[in-house]
PDB file of C-alpha atoms in Angstrom:
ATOM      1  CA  UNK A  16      30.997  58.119  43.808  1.00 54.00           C
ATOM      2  CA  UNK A  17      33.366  55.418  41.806  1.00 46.00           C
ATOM      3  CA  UNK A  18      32.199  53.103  44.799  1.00 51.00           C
ATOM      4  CA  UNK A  19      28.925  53.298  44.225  1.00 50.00           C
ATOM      5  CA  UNK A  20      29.611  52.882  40.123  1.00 51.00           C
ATOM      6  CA  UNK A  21      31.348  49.600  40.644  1.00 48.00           C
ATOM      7  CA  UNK A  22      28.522  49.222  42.793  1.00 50.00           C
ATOM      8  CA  UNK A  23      26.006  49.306  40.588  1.00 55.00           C
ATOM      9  CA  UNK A  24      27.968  47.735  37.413  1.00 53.00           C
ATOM     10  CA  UNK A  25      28.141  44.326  39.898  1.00 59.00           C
ATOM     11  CA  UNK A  26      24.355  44.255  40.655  1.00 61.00           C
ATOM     12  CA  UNK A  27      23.837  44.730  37.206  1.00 59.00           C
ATOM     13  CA  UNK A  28      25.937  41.428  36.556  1.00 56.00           C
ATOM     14  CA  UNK A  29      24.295  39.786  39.359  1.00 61.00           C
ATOM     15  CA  UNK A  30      20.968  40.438  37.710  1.00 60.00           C
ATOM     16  CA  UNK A  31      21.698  39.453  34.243  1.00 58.00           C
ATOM     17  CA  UNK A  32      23.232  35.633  35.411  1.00 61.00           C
ATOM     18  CA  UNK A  33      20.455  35.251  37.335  1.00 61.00           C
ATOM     19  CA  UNK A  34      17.986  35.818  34.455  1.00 58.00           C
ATOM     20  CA  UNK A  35      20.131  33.700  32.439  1.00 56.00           C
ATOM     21  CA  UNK A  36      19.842  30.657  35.076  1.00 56.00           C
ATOM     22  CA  UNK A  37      16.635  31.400  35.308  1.00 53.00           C
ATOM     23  CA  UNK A  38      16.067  30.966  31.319  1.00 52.00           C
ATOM     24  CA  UNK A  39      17.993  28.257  31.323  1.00 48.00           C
ATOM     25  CA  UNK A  40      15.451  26.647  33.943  1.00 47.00           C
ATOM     26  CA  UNK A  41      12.668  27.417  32.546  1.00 48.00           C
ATOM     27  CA  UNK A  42      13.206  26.168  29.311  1.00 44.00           C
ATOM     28  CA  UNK A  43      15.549  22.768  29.533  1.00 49.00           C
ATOM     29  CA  UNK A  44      16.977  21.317  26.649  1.00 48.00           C
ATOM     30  CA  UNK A  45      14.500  18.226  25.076  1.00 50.00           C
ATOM     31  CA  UNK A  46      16.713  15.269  24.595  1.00 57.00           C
ATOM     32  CA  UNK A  47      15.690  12.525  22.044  1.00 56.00           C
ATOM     33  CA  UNK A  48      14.849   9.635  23.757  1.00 63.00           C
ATOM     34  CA  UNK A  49      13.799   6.659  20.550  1.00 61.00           C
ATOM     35  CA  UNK A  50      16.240   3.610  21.268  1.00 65.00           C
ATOM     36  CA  UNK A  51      17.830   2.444  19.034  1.00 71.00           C
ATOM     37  CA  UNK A  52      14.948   0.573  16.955  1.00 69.00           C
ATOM     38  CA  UNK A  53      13.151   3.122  16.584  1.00 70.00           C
ATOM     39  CA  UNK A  54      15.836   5.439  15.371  1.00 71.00           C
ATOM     40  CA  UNK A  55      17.133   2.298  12.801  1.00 74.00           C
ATOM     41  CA  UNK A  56      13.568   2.124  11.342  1.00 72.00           C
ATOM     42  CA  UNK A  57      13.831   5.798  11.095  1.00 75.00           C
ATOM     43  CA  UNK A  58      16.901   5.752   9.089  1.00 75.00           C
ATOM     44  CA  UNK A  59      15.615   3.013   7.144  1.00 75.00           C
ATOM     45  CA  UNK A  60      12.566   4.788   5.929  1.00 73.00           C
ATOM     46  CA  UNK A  61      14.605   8.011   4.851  1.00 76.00           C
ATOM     47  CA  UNK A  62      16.610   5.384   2.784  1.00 75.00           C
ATOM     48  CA  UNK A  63      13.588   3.775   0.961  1.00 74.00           C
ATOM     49  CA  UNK A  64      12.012   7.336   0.403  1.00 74.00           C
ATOM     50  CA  UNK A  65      15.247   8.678  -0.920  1.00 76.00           C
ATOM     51  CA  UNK A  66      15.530   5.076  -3.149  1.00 75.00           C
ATOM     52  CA  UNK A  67      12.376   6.044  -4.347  1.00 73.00           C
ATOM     53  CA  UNK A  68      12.856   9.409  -5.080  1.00 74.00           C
ATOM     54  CA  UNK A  69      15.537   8.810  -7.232  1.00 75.00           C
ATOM     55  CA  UNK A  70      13.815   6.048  -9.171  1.00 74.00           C
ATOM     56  CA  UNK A  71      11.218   8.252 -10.437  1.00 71.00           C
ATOM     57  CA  UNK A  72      13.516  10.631 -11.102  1.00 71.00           C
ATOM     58  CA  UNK A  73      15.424   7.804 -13.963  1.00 73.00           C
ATOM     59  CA  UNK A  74      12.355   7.077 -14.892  1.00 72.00           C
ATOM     60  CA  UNK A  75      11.572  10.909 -15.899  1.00 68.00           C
ATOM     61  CA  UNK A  76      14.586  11.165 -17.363  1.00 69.00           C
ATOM     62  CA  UNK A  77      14.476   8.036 -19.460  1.00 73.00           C
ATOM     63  CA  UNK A  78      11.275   9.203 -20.831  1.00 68.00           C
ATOM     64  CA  UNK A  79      12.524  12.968 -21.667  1.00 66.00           C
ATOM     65  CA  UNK A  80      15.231  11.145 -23.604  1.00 69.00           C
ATOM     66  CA  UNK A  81      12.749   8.841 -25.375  1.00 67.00           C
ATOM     67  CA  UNK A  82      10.932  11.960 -26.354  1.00 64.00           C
ATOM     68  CA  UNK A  83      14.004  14.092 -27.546  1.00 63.00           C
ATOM     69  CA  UNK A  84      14.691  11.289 -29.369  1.00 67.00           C
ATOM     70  CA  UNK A  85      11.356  10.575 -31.059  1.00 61.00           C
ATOM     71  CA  UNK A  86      11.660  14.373 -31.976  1.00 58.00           C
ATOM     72  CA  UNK A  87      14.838  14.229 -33.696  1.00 59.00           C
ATOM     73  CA  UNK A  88      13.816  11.324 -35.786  1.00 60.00           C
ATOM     74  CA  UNK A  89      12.426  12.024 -39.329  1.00 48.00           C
ATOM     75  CA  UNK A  90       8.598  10.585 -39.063  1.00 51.00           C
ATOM     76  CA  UNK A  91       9.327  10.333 -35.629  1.00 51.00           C
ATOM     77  CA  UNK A  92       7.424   8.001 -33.264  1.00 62.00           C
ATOM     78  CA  UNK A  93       6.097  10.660 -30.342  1.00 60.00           C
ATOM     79  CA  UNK A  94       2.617   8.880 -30.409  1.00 65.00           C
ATOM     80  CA  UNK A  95       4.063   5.258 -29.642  1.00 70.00           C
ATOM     81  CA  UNK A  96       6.068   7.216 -26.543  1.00 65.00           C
ATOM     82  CA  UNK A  97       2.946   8.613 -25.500  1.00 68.00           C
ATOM     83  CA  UNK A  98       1.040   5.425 -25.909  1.00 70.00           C
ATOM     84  CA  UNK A  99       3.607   3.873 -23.701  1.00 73.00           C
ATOM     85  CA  UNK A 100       3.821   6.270 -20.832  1.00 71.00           C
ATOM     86  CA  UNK A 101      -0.644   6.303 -20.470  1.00 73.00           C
ATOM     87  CA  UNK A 102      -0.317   2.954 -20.402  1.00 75.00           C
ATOM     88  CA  UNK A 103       2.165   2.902 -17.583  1.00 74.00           C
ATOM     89  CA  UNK A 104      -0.187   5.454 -15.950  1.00 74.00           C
ATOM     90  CA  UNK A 105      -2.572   3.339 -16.232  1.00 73.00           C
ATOM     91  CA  UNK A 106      -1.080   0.457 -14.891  1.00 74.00           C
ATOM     92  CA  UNK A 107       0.641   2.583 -11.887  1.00 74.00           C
ATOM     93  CA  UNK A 108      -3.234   3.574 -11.141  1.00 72.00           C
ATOM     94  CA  UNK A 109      -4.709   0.475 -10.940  1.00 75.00           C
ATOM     95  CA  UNK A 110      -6.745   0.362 -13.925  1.00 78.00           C
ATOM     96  CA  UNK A 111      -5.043  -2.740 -15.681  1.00 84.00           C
ATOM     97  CA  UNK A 112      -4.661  -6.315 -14.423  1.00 89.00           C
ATOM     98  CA  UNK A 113      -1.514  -7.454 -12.907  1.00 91.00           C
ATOM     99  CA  UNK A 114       0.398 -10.881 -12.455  1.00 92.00           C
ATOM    100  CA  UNK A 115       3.254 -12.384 -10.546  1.00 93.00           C
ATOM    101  CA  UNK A 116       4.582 -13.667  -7.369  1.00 95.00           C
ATOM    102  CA  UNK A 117       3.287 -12.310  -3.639  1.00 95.00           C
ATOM    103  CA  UNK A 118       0.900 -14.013  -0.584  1.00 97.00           C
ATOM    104  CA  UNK A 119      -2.690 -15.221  -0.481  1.00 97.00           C
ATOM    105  CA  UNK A 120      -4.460 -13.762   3.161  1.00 96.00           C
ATOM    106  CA  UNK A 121      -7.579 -15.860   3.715  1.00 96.00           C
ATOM    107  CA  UNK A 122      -9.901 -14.445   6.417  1.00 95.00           C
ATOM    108  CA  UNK A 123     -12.061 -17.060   7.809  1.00 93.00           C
ATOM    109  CA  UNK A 124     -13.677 -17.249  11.648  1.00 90.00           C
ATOM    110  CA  UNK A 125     -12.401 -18.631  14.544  1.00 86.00           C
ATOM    111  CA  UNK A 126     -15.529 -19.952  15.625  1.00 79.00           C
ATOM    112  CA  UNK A 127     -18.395 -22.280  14.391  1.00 66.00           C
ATOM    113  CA  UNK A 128     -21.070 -20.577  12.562  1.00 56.00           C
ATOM    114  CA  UNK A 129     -23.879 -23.396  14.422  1.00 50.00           C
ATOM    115  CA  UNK A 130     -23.583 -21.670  17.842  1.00 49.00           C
ATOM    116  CA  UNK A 131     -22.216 -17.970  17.121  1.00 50.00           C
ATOM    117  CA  UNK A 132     -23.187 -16.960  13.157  1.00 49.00           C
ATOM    118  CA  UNK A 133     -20.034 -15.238  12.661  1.00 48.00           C
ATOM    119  CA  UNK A 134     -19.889 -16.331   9.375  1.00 44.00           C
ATOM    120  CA  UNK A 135     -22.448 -14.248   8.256  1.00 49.00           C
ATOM    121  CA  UNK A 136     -20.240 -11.266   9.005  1.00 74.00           C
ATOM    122  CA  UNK A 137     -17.071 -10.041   7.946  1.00 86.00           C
ATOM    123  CA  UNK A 138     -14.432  -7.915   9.289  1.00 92.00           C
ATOM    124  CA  UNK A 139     -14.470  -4.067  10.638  1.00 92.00           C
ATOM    125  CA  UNK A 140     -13.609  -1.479   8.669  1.00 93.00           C
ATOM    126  CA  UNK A 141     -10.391  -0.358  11.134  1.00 93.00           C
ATOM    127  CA  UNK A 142      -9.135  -3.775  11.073  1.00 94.00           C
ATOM    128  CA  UNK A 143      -9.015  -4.016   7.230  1.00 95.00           C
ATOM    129  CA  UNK A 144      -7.465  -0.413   7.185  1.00 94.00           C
ATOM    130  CA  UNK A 145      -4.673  -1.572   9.627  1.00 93.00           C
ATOM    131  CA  UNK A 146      -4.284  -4.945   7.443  1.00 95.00           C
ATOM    132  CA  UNK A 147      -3.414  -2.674   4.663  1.00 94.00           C
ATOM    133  CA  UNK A 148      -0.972  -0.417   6.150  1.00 92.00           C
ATOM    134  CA  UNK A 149       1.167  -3.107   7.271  1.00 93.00           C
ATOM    135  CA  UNK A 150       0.978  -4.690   3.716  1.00 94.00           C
ATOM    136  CA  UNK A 151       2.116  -1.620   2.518  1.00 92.00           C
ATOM    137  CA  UNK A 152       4.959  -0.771   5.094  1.00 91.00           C
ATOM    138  CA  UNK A 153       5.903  -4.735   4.273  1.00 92.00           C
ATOM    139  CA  UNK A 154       6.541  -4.301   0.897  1.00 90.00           C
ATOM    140  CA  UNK A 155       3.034  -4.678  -1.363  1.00 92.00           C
ATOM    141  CA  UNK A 156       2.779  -3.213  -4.638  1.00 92.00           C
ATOM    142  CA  UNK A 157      -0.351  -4.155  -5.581  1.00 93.00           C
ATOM    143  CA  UNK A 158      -3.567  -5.352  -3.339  1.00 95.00           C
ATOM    144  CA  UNK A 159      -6.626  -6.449  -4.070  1.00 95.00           C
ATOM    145  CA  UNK A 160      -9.604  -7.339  -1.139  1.00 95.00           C
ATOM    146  CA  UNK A 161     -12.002 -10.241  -2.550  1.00 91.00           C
ATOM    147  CA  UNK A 162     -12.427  -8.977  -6.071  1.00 91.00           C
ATOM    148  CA  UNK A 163     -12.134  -5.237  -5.362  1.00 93.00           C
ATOM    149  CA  UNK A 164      -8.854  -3.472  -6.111  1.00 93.00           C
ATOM    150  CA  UNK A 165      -6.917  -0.863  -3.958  1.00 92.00           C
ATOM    151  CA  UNK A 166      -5.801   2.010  -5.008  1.00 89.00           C
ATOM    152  CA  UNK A 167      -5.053   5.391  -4.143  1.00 85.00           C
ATOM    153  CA  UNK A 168      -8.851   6.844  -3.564  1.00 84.00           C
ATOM    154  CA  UNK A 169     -10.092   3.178  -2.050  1.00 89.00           C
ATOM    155  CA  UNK A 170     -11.487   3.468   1.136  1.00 89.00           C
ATOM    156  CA  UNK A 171     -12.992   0.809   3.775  1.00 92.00           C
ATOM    157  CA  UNK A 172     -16.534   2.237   5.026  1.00 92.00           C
ATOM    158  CA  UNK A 173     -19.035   1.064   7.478  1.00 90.00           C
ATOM    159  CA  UNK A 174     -22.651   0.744   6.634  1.00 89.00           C
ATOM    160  CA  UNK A 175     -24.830  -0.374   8.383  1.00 86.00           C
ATOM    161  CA  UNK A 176     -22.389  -2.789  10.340  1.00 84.00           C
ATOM    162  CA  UNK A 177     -21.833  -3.935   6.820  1.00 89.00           C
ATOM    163  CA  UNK A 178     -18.149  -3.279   5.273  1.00 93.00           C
ATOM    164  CA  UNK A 179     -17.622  -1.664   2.081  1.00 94.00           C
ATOM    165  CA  UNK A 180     -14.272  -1.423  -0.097  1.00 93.00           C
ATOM    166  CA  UNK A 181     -14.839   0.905  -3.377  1.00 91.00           C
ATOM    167  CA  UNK A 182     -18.248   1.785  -2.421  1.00 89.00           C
ATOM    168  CA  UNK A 183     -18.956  -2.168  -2.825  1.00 91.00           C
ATOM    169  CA  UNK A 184     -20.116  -4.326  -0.058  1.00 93.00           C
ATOM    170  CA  UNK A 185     -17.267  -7.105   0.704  1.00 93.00           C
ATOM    171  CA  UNK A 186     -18.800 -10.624   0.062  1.00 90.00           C
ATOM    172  CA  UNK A 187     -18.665 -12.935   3.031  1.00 89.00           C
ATOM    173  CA  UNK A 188     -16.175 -15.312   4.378  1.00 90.00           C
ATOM    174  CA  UNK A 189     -13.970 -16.175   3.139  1.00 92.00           C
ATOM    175  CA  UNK A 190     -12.436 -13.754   1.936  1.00 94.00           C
ATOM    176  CA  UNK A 191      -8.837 -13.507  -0.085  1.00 95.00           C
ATOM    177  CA  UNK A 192      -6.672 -10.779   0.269  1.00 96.00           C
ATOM    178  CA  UNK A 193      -4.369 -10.869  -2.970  1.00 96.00           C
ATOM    179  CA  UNK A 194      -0.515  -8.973  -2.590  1.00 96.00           C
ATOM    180  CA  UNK A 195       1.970  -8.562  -5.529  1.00 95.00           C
ATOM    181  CA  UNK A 196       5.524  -8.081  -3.850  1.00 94.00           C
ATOM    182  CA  UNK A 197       8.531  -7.903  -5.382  1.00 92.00           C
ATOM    183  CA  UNK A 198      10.058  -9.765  -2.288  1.00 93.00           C
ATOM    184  CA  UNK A 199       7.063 -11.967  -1.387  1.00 94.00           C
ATOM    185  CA  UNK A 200       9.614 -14.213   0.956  1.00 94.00           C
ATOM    186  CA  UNK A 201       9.901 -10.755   2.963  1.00 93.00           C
ATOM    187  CA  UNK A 202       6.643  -9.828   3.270  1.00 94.00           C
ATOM    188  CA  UNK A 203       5.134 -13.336   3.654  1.00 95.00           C
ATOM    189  CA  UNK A 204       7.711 -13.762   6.846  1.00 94.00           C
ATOM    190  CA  UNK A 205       7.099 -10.066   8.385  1.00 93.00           C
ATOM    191  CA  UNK A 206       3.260 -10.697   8.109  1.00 94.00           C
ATOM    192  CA  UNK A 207       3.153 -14.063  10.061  1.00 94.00           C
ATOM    193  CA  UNK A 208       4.348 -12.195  12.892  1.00 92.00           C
ATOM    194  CA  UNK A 209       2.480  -8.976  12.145  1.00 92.00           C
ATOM    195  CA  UNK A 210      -0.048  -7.429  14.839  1.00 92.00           C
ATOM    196  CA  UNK A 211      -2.785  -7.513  12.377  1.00 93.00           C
ATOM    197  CA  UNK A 212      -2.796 -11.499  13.409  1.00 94.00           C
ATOM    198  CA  UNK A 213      -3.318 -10.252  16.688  1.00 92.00           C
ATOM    199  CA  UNK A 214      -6.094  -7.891  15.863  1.00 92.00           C
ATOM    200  CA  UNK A 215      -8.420  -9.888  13.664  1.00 94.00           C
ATOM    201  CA  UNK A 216      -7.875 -13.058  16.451  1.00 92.00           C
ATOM    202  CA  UNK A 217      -9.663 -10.104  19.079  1.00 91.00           C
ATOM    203  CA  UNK A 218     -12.791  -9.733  16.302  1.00 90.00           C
ATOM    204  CA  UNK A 219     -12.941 -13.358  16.012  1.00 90.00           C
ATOM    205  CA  UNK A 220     -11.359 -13.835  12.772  1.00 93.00           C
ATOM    206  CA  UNK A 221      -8.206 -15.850  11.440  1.00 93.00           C
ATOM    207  CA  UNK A 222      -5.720 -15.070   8.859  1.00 95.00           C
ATOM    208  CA  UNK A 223      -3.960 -17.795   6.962  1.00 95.00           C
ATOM    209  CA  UNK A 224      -0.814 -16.451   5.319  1.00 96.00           C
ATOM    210  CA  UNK A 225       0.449 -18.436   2.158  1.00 96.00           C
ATOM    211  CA  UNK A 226       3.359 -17.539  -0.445  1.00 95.00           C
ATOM    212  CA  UNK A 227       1.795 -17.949  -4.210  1.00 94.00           C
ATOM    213  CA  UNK A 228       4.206 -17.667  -7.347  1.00 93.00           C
ATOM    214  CA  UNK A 229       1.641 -16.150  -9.336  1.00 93.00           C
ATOM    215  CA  UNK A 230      -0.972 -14.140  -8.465  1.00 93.00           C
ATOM    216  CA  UNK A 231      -4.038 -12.216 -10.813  1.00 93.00           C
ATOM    217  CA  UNK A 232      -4.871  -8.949  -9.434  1.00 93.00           C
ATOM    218  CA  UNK A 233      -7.864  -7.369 -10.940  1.00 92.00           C
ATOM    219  CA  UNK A 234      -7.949  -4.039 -12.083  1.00 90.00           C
ATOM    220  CA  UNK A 235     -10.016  -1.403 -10.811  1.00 87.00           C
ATOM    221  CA  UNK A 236     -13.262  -1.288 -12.637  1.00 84.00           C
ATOM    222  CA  UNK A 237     -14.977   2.171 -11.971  1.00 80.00           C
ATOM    223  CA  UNK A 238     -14.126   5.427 -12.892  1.00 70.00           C
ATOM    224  CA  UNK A 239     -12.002   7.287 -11.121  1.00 65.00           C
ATOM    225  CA  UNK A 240     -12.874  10.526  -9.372  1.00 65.00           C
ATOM    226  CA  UNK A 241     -10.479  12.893  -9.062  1.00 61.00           C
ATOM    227  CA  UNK A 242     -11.569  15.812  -6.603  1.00 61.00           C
ATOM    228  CA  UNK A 243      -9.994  18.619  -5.095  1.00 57.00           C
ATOM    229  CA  UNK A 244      -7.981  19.644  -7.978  1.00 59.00           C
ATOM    230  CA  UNK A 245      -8.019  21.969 -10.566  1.00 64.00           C
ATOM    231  CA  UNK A 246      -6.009  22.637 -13.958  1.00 60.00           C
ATOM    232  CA  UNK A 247      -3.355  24.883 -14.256  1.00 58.00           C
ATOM    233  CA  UNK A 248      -3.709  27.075 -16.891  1.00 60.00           C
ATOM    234  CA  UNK A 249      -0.187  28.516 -18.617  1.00 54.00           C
ATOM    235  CA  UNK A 250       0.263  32.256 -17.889  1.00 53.00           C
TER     236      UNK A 250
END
């Protein structure tokens, strides 16, 4: 009887290694394979994000001390604060003009209007969106596409195999992209290299990338539209 105990108690460890090796098969462990690039631009991101973060978060607390102190004043000056902050707003939305230093991208055609009439188009949609991104991942602040601002809501939109920016038809070539940077030596470099160079050459267009010290960006000049949100009422 004891044999057939110790028997049983071995089978039963038998069984439960195998189901472990088998588990252990079945699902193998998923190693990270990015090299090292890919992981350093990784890092690098976090940084900027957490750079950012903490920013807004002296800027907030600047501004509660502006207003704490605007209370405690006799006559106090909580309107000028105010003022000050819808202004910023404003600015930080794209509804004001802005100056200073960045590049000048002027989109022109590779090819002679007499025997292919490119002029008379202008650039896809995708290409434009991919244009951006990189500006932005390069270091823009503020961009502007002919005369048409971009801000949060903007959006590039075929019609008609015509492009729009803002709900505006672009105008033809040439066209000037305008970037504010706050490191326009940065940006200026990482964009002659950049793949949207590459991208625009396959449509048949060129971009020529110059560094300006100062540079008008127009503000944006409709009303915004703010959708998708509601207000939230105090309980």
């Amino acid at each position: 009887m004891k044999e057939k105990w110790v028997f049983a108690f071995i089978t039963l460890v038998i069984g439960f290694m195998i189901a472990i090796q088998f588990q252990t098969t079945k699902e193998p462990v998923i190693r990270d394979t990015r090299d090292i690039r890919e992981l350093r631009a990784e890092v690098l991101s976090e940084q900027e994000k957490r750079q950012e973060l903490t920013q807004e978060m002296e800027q907030i607390q600047s501004l509660i001390e502006q207003y704490e102190q605007s209370v405690d004043n006799l006559g106090g000056e909580v309107t000028t604060v105010i003022e000050n902050q819808i202004e910023e707003m404003r600015a930080e939305a794209g509804l004001t003009e802005q100056e200073g230093s960045g590049v000048v991208i002027t989109i022109t055609s590779l090819y002679n209007d007499q025997y292919f009439g490119q002029d008379r188009f202008i650039p896809s949609p995708d290409v434009f969106r991919f244009l951006i991104n990189e500006l932005n991942i390069y270091g823009a602040d503020e961009i502007a596409v002919g005369n048409e601002r971009i801000i949060t809501t903007s959006a590039f939109r075929d019609v008609n195999q015509m492009t729009y920016l803002n709900n505006r038809r672009l105008p033809p070539l040439p066209i000037e992209v305008k970037v504010l940077s706050n490191d326009p030596e940065r940006l200026h470099n990482h964009m002659l290299v950049s793949a949207s160079v590459d991208f625009f050459e396959i449509e048949g267009y060129e971009l020529s990338i110059e560094m300006v010290e100062e540079i008008q960006i127009p503000a944006f000049d409709q009303t915004p539209r703010v959708r998708f949100m509601e207000e939230v009422k105090e309980e």
